[in-house]
Coordinates of C-alpha atoms (C1' of nucleotides) in Angstrom, one line a residue:
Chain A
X1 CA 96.1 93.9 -91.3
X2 CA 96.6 97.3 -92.2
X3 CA 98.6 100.0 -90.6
X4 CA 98.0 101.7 -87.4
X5 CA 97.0 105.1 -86.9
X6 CA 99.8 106.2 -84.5
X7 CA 97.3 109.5 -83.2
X8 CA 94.1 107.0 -82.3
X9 CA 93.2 104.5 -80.0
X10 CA 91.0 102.6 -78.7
X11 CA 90.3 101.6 -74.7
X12 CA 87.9 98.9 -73.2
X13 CA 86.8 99.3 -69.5
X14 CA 85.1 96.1 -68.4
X15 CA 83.7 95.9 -66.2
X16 CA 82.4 92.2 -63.6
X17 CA 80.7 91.8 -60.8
X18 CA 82.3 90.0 -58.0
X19 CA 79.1 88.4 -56.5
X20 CA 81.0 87.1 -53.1
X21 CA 83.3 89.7 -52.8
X22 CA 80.5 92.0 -53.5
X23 CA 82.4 94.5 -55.9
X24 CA 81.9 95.8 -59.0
X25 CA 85.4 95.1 -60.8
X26 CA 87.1 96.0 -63.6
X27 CA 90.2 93.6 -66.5
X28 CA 93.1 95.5 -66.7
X29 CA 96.5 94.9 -68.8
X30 CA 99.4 94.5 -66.4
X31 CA 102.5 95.3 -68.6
X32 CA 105.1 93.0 -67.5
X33 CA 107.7 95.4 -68.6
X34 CA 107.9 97.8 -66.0
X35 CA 107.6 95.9 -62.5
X36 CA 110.7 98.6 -61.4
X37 CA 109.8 101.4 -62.9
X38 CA 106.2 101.7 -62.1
X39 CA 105.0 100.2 -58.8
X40 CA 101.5 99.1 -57.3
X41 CA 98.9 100.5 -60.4
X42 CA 100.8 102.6 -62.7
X43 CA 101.8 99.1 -64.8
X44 CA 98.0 98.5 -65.0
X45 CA 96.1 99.3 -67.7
X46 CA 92.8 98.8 -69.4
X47 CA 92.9 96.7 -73.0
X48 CA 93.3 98.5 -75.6
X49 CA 95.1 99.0 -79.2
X50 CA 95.5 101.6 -81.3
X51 CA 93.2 101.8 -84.6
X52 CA 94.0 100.3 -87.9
X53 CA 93.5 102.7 -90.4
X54 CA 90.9 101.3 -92.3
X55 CA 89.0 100.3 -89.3
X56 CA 85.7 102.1 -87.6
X57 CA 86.4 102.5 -83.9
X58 CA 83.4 100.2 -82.6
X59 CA 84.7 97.4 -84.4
X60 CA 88.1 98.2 -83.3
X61 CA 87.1 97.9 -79.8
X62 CA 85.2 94.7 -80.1
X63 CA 88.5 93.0 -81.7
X64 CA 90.5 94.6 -78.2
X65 CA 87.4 92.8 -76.6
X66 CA 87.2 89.8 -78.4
X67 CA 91.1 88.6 -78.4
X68 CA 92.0 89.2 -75.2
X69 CA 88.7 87.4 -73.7
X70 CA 87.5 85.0 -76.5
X71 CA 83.9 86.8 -75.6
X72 CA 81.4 87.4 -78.6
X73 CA 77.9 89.3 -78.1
X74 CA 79.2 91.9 -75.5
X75 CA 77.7 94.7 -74.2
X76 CA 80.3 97.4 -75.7
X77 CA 79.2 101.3 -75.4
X78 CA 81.9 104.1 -76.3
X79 CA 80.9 106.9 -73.8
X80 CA 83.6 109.2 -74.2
X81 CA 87.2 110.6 -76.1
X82 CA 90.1 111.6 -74.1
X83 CA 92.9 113.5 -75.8
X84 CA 94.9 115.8 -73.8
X85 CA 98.0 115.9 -75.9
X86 CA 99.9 115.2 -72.2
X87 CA 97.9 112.1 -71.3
X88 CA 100.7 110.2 -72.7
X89 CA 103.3 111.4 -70.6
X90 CA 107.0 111.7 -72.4
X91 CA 109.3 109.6 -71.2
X92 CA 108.2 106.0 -70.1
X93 CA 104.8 105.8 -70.7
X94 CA 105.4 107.1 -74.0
X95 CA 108.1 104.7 -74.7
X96 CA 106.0 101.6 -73.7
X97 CA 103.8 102.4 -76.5
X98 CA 106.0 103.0 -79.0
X99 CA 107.8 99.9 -78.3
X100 CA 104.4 98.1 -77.8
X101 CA 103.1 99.1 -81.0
X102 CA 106.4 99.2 -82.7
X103 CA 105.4 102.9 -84.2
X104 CA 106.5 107.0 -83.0
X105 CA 103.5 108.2 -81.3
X106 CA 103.3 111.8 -80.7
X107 CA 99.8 112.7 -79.3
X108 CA 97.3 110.1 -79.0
X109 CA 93.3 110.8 -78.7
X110 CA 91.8 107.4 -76.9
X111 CA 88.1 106.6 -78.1
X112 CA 86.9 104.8 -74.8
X113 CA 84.0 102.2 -73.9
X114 CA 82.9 100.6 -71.6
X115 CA 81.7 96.6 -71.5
X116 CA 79.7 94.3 -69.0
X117 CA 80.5 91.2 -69.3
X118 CA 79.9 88.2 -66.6
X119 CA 83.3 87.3 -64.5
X120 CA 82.8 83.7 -64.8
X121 CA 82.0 83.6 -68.1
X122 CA 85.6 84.2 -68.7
X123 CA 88.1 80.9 -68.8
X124 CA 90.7 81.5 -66.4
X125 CA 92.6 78.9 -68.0
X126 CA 92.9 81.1 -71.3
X127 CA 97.0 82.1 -71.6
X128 CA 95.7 85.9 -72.0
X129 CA 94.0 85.9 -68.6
X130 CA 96.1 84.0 -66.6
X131 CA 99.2 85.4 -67.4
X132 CA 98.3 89.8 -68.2
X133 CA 94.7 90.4 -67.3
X134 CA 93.4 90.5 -64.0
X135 CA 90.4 91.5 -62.2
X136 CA 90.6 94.5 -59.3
X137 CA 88.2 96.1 -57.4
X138 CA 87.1 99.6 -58.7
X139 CA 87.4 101.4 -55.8
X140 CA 91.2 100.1 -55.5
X141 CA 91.8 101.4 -59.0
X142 CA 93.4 104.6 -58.3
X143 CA 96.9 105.3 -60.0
X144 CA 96.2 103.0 -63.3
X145 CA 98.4 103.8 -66.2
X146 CA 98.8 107.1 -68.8
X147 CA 94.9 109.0 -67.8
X148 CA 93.1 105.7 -67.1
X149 CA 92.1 106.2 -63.5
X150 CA 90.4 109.7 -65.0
X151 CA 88.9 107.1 -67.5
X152 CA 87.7 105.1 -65.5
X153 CA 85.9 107.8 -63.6
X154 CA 84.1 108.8 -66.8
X155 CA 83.1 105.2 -67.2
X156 CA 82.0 104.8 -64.0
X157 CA 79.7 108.2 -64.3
X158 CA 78.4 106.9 -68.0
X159 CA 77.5 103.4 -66.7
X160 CA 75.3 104.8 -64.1
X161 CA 73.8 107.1 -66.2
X162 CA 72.6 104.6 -68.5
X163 CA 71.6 102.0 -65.7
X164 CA 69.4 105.2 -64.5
X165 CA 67.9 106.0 -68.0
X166 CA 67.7 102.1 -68.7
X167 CA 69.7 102.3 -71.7
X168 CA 72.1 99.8 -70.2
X169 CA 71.2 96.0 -70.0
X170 CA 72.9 95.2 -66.9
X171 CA 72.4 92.0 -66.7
X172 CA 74.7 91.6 -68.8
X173 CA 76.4 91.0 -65.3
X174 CA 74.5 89.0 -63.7
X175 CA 74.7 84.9 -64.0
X176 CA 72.0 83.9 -66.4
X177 CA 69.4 82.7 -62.8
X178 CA 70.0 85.3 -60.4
X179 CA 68.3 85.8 -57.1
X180 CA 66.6 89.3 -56.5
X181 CA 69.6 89.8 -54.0
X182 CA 72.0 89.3 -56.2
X183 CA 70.0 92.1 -58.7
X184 CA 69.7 94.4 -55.9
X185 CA 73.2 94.2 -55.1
X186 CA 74.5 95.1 -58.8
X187 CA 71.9 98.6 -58.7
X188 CA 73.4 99.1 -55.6
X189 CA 77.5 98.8 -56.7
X190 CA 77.0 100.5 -59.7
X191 CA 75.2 103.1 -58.4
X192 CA 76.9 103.7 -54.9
X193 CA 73.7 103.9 -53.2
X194 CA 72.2 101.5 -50.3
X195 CA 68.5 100.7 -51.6
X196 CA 65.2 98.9 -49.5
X197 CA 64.8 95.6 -49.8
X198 CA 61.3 95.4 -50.0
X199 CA 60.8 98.4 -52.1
X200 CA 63.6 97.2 -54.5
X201 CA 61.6 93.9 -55.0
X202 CA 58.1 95.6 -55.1
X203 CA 59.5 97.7 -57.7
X204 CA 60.9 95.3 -59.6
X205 CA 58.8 92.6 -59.2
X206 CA 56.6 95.0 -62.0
X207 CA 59.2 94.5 -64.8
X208 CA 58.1 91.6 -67.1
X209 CA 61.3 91.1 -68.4
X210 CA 62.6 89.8 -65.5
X211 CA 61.1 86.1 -64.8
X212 CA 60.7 83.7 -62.0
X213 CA 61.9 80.4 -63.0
X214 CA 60.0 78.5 -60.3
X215 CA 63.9 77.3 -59.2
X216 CA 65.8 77.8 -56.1
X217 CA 69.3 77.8 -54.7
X218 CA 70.5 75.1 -53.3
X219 CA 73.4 74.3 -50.7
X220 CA 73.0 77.3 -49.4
X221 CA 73.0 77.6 -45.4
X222 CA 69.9 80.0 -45.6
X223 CA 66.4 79.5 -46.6
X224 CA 67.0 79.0 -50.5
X225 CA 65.9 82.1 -52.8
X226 CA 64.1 81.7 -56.2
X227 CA 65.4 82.2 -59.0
X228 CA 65.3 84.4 -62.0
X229 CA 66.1 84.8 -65.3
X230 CA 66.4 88.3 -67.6
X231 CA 64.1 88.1 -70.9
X232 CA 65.9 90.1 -73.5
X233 CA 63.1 90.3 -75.8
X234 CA 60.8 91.5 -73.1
X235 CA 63.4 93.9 -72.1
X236 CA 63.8 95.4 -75.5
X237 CA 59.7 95.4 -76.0
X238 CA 59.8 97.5 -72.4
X239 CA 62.2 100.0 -74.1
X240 CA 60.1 101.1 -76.5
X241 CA 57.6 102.4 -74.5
X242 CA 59.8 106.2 -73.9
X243 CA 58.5 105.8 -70.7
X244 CA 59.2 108.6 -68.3
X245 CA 59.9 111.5 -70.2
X246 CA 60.9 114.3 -68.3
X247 CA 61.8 113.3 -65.2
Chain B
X1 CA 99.8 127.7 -84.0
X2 CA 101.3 124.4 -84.1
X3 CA 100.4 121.9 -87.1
X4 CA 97.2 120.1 -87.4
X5 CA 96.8 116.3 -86.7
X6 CA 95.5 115.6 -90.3
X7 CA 93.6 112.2 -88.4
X8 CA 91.8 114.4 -85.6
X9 CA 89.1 117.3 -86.2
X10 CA 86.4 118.6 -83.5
X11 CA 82.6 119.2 -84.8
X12 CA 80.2 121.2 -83.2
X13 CA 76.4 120.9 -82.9
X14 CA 75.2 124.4 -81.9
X15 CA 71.8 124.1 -80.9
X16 CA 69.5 127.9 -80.6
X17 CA 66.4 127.8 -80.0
X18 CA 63.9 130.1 -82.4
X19 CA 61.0 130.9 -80.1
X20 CA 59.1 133.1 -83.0
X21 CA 59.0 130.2 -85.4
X22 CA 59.0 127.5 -82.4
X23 CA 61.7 125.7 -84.0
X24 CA 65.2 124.2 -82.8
X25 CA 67.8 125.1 -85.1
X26 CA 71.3 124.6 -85.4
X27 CA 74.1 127.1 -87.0
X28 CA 75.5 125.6 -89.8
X29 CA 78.6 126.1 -92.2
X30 CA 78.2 126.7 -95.8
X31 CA 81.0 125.7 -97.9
X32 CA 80.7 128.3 -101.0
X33 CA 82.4 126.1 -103.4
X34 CA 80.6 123.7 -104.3
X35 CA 77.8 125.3 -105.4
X36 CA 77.4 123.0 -108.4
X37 CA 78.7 119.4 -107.0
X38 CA 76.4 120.0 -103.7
X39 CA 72.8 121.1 -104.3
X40 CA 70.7 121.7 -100.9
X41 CA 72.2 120.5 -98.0
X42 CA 75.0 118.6 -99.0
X43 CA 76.6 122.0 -98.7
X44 CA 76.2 122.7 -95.3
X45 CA 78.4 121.3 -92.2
X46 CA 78.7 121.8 -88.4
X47 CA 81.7 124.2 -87.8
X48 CA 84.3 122.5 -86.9
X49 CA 88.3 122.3 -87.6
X50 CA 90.9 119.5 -87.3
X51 CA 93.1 119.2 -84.1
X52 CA 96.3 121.4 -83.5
X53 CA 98.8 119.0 -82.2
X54 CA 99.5 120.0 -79.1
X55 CA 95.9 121.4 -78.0
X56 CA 93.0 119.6 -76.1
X57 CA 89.9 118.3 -77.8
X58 CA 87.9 120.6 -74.8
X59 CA 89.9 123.7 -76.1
X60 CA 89.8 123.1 -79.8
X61 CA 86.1 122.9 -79.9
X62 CA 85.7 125.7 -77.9
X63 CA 88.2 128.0 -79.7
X64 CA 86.2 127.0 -83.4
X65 CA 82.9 128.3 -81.5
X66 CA 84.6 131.3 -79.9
X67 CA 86.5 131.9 -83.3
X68 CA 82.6 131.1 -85.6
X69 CA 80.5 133.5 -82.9
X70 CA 83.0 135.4 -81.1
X71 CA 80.6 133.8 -78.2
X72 CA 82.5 133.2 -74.7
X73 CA 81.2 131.3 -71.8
X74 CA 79.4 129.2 -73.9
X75 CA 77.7 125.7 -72.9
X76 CA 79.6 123.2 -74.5
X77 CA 79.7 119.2 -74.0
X78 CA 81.4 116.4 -75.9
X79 CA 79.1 113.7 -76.5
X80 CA 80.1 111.6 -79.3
X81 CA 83.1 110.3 -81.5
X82 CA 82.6 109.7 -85.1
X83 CA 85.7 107.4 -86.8
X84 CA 84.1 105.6 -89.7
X85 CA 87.0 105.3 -92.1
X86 CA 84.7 106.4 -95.3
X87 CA 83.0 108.8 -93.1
X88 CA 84.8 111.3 -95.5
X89 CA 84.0 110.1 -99.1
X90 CA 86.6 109.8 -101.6
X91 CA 87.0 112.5 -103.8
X92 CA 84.9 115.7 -104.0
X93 CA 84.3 115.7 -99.5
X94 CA 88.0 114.4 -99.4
X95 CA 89.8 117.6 -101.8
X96 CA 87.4 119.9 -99.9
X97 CA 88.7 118.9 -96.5
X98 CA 92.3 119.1 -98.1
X99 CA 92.3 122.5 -99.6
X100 CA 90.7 123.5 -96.7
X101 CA 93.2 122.8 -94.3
X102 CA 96.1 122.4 -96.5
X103 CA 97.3 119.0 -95.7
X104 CA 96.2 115.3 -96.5
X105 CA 93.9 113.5 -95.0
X106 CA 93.4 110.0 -95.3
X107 CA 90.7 108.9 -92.2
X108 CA 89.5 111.8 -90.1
X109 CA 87.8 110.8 -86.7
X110 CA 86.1 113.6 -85.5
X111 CA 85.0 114.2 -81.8
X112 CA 81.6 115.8 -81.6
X113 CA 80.4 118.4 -79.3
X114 CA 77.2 120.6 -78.7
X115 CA 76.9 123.8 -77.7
X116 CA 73.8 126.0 -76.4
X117 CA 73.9 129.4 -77.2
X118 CA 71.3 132.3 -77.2
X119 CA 70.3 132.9 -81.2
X120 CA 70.0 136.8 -80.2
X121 CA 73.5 137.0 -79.0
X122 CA 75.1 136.4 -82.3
X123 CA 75.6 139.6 -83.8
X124 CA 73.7 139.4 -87.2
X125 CA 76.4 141.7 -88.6
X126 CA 79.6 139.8 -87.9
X127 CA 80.8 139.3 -91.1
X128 CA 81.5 134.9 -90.8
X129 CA 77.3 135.0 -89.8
X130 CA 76.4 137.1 -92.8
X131 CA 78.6 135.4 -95.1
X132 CA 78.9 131.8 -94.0
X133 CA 77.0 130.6 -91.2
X134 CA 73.0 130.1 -91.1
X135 CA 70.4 129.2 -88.6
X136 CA 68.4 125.6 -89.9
X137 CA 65.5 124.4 -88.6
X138 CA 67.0 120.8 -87.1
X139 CA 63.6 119.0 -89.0
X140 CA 65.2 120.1 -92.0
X141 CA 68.6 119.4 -91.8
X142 CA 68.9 115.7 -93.3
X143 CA 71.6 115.2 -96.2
X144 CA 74.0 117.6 -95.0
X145 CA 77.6 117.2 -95.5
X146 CA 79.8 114.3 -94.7
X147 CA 78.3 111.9 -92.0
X148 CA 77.3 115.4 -90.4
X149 CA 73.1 114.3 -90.4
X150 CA 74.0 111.1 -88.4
X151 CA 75.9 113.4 -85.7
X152 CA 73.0 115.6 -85.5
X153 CA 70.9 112.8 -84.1
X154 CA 73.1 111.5 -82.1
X155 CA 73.4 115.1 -80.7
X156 CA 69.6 115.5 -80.3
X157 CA 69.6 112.6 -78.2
X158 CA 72.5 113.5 -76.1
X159 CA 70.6 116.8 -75.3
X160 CA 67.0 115.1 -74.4
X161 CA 69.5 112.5 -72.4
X162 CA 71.3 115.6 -70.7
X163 CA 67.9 117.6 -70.3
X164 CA 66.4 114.7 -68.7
X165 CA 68.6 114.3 -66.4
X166 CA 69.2 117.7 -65.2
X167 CA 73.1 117.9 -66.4
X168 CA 72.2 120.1 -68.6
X169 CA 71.0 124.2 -68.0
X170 CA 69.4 124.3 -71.2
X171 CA 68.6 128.0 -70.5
X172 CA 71.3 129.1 -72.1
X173 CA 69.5 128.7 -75.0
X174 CA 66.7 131.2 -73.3
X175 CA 66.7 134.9 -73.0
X176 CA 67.9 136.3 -69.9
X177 CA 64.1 137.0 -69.0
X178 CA 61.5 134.4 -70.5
X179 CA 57.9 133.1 -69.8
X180 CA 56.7 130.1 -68.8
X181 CA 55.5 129.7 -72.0
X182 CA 58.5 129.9 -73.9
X183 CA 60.2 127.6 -70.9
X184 CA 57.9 125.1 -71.6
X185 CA 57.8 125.3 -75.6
X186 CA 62.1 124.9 -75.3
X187 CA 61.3 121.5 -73.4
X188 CA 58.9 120.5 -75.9
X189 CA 61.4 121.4 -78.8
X190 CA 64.0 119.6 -77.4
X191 CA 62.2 116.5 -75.7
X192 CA 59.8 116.6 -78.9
X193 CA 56.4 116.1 -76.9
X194 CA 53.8 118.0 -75.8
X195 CA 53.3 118.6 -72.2
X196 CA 50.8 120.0 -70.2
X197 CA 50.4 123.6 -69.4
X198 CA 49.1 122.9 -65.8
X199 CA 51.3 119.7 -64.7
X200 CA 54.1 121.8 -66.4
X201 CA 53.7 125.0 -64.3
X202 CA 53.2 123.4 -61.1
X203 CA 56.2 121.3 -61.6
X204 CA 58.4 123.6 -62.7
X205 CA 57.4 126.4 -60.0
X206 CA 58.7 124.1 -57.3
X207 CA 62.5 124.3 -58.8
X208 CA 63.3 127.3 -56.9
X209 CA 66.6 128.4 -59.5
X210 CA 63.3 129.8 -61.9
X211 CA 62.7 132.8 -60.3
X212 CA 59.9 135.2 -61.2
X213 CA 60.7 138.8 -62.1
X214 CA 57.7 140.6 -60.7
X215 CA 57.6 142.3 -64.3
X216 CA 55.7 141.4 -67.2
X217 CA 56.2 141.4 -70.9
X218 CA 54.2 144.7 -73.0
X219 CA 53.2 144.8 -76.5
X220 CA 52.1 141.7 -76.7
X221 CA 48.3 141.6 -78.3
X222 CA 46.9 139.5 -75.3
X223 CA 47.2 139.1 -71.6
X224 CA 51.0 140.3 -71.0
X225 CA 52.9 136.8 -69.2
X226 CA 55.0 136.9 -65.8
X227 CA 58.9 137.1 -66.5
X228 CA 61.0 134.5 -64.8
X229 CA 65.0 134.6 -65.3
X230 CA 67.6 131.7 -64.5
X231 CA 69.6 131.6 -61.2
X232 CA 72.6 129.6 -62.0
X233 CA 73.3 129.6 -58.3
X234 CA 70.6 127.9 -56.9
X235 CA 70.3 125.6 -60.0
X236 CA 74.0 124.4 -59.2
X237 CA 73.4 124.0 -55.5
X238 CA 69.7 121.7 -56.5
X239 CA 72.1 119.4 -58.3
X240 CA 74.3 118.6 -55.6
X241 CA 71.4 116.9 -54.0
X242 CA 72.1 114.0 -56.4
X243 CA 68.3 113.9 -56.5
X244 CA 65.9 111.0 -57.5
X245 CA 68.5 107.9 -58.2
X246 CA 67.3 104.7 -59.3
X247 CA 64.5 106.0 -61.9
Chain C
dC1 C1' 34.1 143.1 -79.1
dC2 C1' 37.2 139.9 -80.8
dA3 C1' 41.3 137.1 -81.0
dA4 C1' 45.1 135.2 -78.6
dA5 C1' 47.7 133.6 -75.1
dA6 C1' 48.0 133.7 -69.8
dG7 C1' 46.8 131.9 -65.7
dT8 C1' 44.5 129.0 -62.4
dG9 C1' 42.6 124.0 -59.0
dT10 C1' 40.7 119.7 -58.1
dT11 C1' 40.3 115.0 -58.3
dT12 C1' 42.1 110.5 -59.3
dT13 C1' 45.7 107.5 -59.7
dA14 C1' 50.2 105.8 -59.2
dA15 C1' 54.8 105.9 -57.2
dT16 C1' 57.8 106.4 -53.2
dT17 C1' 59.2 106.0 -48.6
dA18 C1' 59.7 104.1 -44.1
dC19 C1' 59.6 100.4 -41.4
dA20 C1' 60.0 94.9 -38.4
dC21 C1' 59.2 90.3 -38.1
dC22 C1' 59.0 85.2 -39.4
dC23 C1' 60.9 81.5 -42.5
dA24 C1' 63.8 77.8 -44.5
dT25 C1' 68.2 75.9 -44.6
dG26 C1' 73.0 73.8 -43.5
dA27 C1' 76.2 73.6 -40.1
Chain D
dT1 C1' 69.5 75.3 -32.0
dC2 C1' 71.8 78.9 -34.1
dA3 C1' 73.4 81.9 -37.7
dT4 C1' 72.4 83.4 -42.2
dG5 C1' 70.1 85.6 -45.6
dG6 C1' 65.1 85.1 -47.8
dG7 C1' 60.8 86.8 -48.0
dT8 C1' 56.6 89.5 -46.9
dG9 C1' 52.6 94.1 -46.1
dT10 C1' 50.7 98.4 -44.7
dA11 C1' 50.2 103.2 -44.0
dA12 C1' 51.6 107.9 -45.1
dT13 C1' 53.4 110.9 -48.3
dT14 C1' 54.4 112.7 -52.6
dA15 C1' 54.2 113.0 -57.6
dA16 C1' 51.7 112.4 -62.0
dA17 C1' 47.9 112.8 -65.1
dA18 C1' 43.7 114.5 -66.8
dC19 C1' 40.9 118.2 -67.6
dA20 C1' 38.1 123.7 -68.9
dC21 C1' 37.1 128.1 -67.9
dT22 C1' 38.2 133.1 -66.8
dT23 C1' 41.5 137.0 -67.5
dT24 C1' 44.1 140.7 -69.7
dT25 C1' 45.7 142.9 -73.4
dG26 C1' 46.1 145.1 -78.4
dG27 C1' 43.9 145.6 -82.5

DNA sequence: CCAAAAGTGTTTTAATTACACCCATGA
DNA sequence: TCATGGGTGTAATTAAAACACTTTTGG
């Protein structure tokens, strides 16, 4: 392992989707230093680390990804840089990371992204999870740690953006069979919006890519709902097509 | 001026648009030393300047345009971060970022903007335009300096991403008063298809922030075209209505 | 009068919106 | 039998796509 670069970091916003508590969440870092100091969020913050010198920042996020959740193949998309030389404020915050990282930080510029990955894919037996990550709600995320609500906004704004411009495979979220509910509801917390029912499904009952697997629920205390799967290569095949340009 | 953070630089992508030769350029940098090393492009780079300590990435890249052009008020979005460790090659790109700035650099992550500016409002007599700075057609501009090629197409995307969406008022890259014509040949330029003239005018006539001048160009060896101009008012107040969600 | 770009409408097709009732299941 | 969410269709409106000729000007 090589040194640290003590002006660059990296941050990982991932995001889950709470299915019963329908809510788009997000894994933060509590910091179990502080429980005086800073109360409520301010000792939350998203994983991150700051960048070994001889390391390119994607991979560098993936390895924040990958050893705090044991998770390979993840959606991981940097959408943005934050470096106001104050978003480390002096004092506290500033302290935490130099006794974190054991190194004198002076300004640091944060290379974010953002991940999708599904909530129960995680082991909640894992040390990691059980003891410093948790999930939270989105909309209860004000007041995180250093700039990382204003982060989190950014994130927030990008993931839409992408969903809208289907750059983003959401279903990265989703349990592998899903029930056109369950989709509906994930276009609807990510984007904020309240959409049709039966437009939604006549709409994306056209997509090829997403398949009916001639399954239902079961034990459910409703009339049962088929199932569906998301076919990557089908997906990617769809993408090619530009599709509508100038919206 | 405090010191430079020898790990943190700003690039900008400054996008004109050259309605006579129906091209999308960019302004470029030429580096007059290297003559010899760096035949063609290789010589060329987006302006751009490493990171005062204590200044913002926003106000960095705005102060190199401002400082380049002598341009204020000027369109300008972050839309990528660049940190490959060998993005900067060892040796000849390494001594010329070092001279340059007077410090050492070991790995340089750079924080990429673009910018939109009017070609006609740089004054062609400034001395930094005369001497140092040139207009490139963007189909020409593979092999330029450092990883500063790859940047450009992740800028052109960005743009076609921002345009399509509507986040962007790429008339700044317009005159003040333009045709229909010229309208239509900037979103071909930038989206790089071809639309049609019909669809495109009765599309774009709805959008009530392109309004028509009531004059007409003269001197022009054919049927003289209505002028429109841009009414950043109404434009702003069309994109509150968050508009067509769920694409 | 010629070249060059401006300007103009209709038809067909596809996408979007709004909207209300019955169905299958477990408790 | 009741509560719960699943599932379905139509009509009206709006947007998208395809397509060709006449007009005005300067040279």
């Amino acid at each position: 392992m090589s040194e640290y670069n003590p002006s660059l970091s990296v941050d990982c916003v991932i995001f889950g989707l709470d299915l019963n508590e329908q809510a788009l969440k997000i894994l933060v870092y509590e910091r179990d230093i502080f429980h005086n100091e800073y109360p409520g969020n301010k000792n939350l913050k998203f994983p991150g680390s700051l960048v070994a010198e001889d390391k390119n920042l994607d991979d560098s996020a993936y390895q924040v990804l990958n050893e705090l959740t044991g998770l390979k193949n993840v959606c991981l998309k940097q959408f943005h840089a934050f470096g106001n030389p104050d978003r480390i404020k002096n004092g506290e915050e500033k302290e935490w990371v130099e006794r974190h990282y054991g190194v004198n930080i002076h300004r640091v510029v944060t290379v974010a992204y953002y991940a999708l990955i599904r909530i129960d894919k995680l082991n909640p037996d894992q040390s990691m999870i059980k003891d410093k990550l948790r999930w939270i709600n989105v909309d209860n995320a004000n007041n995180l740690a250093f700039d990382h609500s204003h982060i989190l906004e950014h994130a927030r704004e990008a993931l839409q953006m992408d969903m809208i411009l289907q750059n983003v495979i959401a279903f990265e979220l989703l349990p592998e069979k899903f029930t056109f509910m369950q989709l509906q509801s994930m276009y609807e917390l990510i984007l904020g919006t309240n959409l049709d029912k039966r437009n939604f499904r006549k709409k994306m009952s056209k997509a090829d890519y997403i398949v009916p697997l001639g399954e239902k629920q079961n034990g459910v205390a409703h009339k049962p709902a088929m199932l569906y799967a998301f076919d990557r290569k089908k997906f990617e095949k769809s993408r090619e097509t530009i599709s509508t340009f100038f919206v």
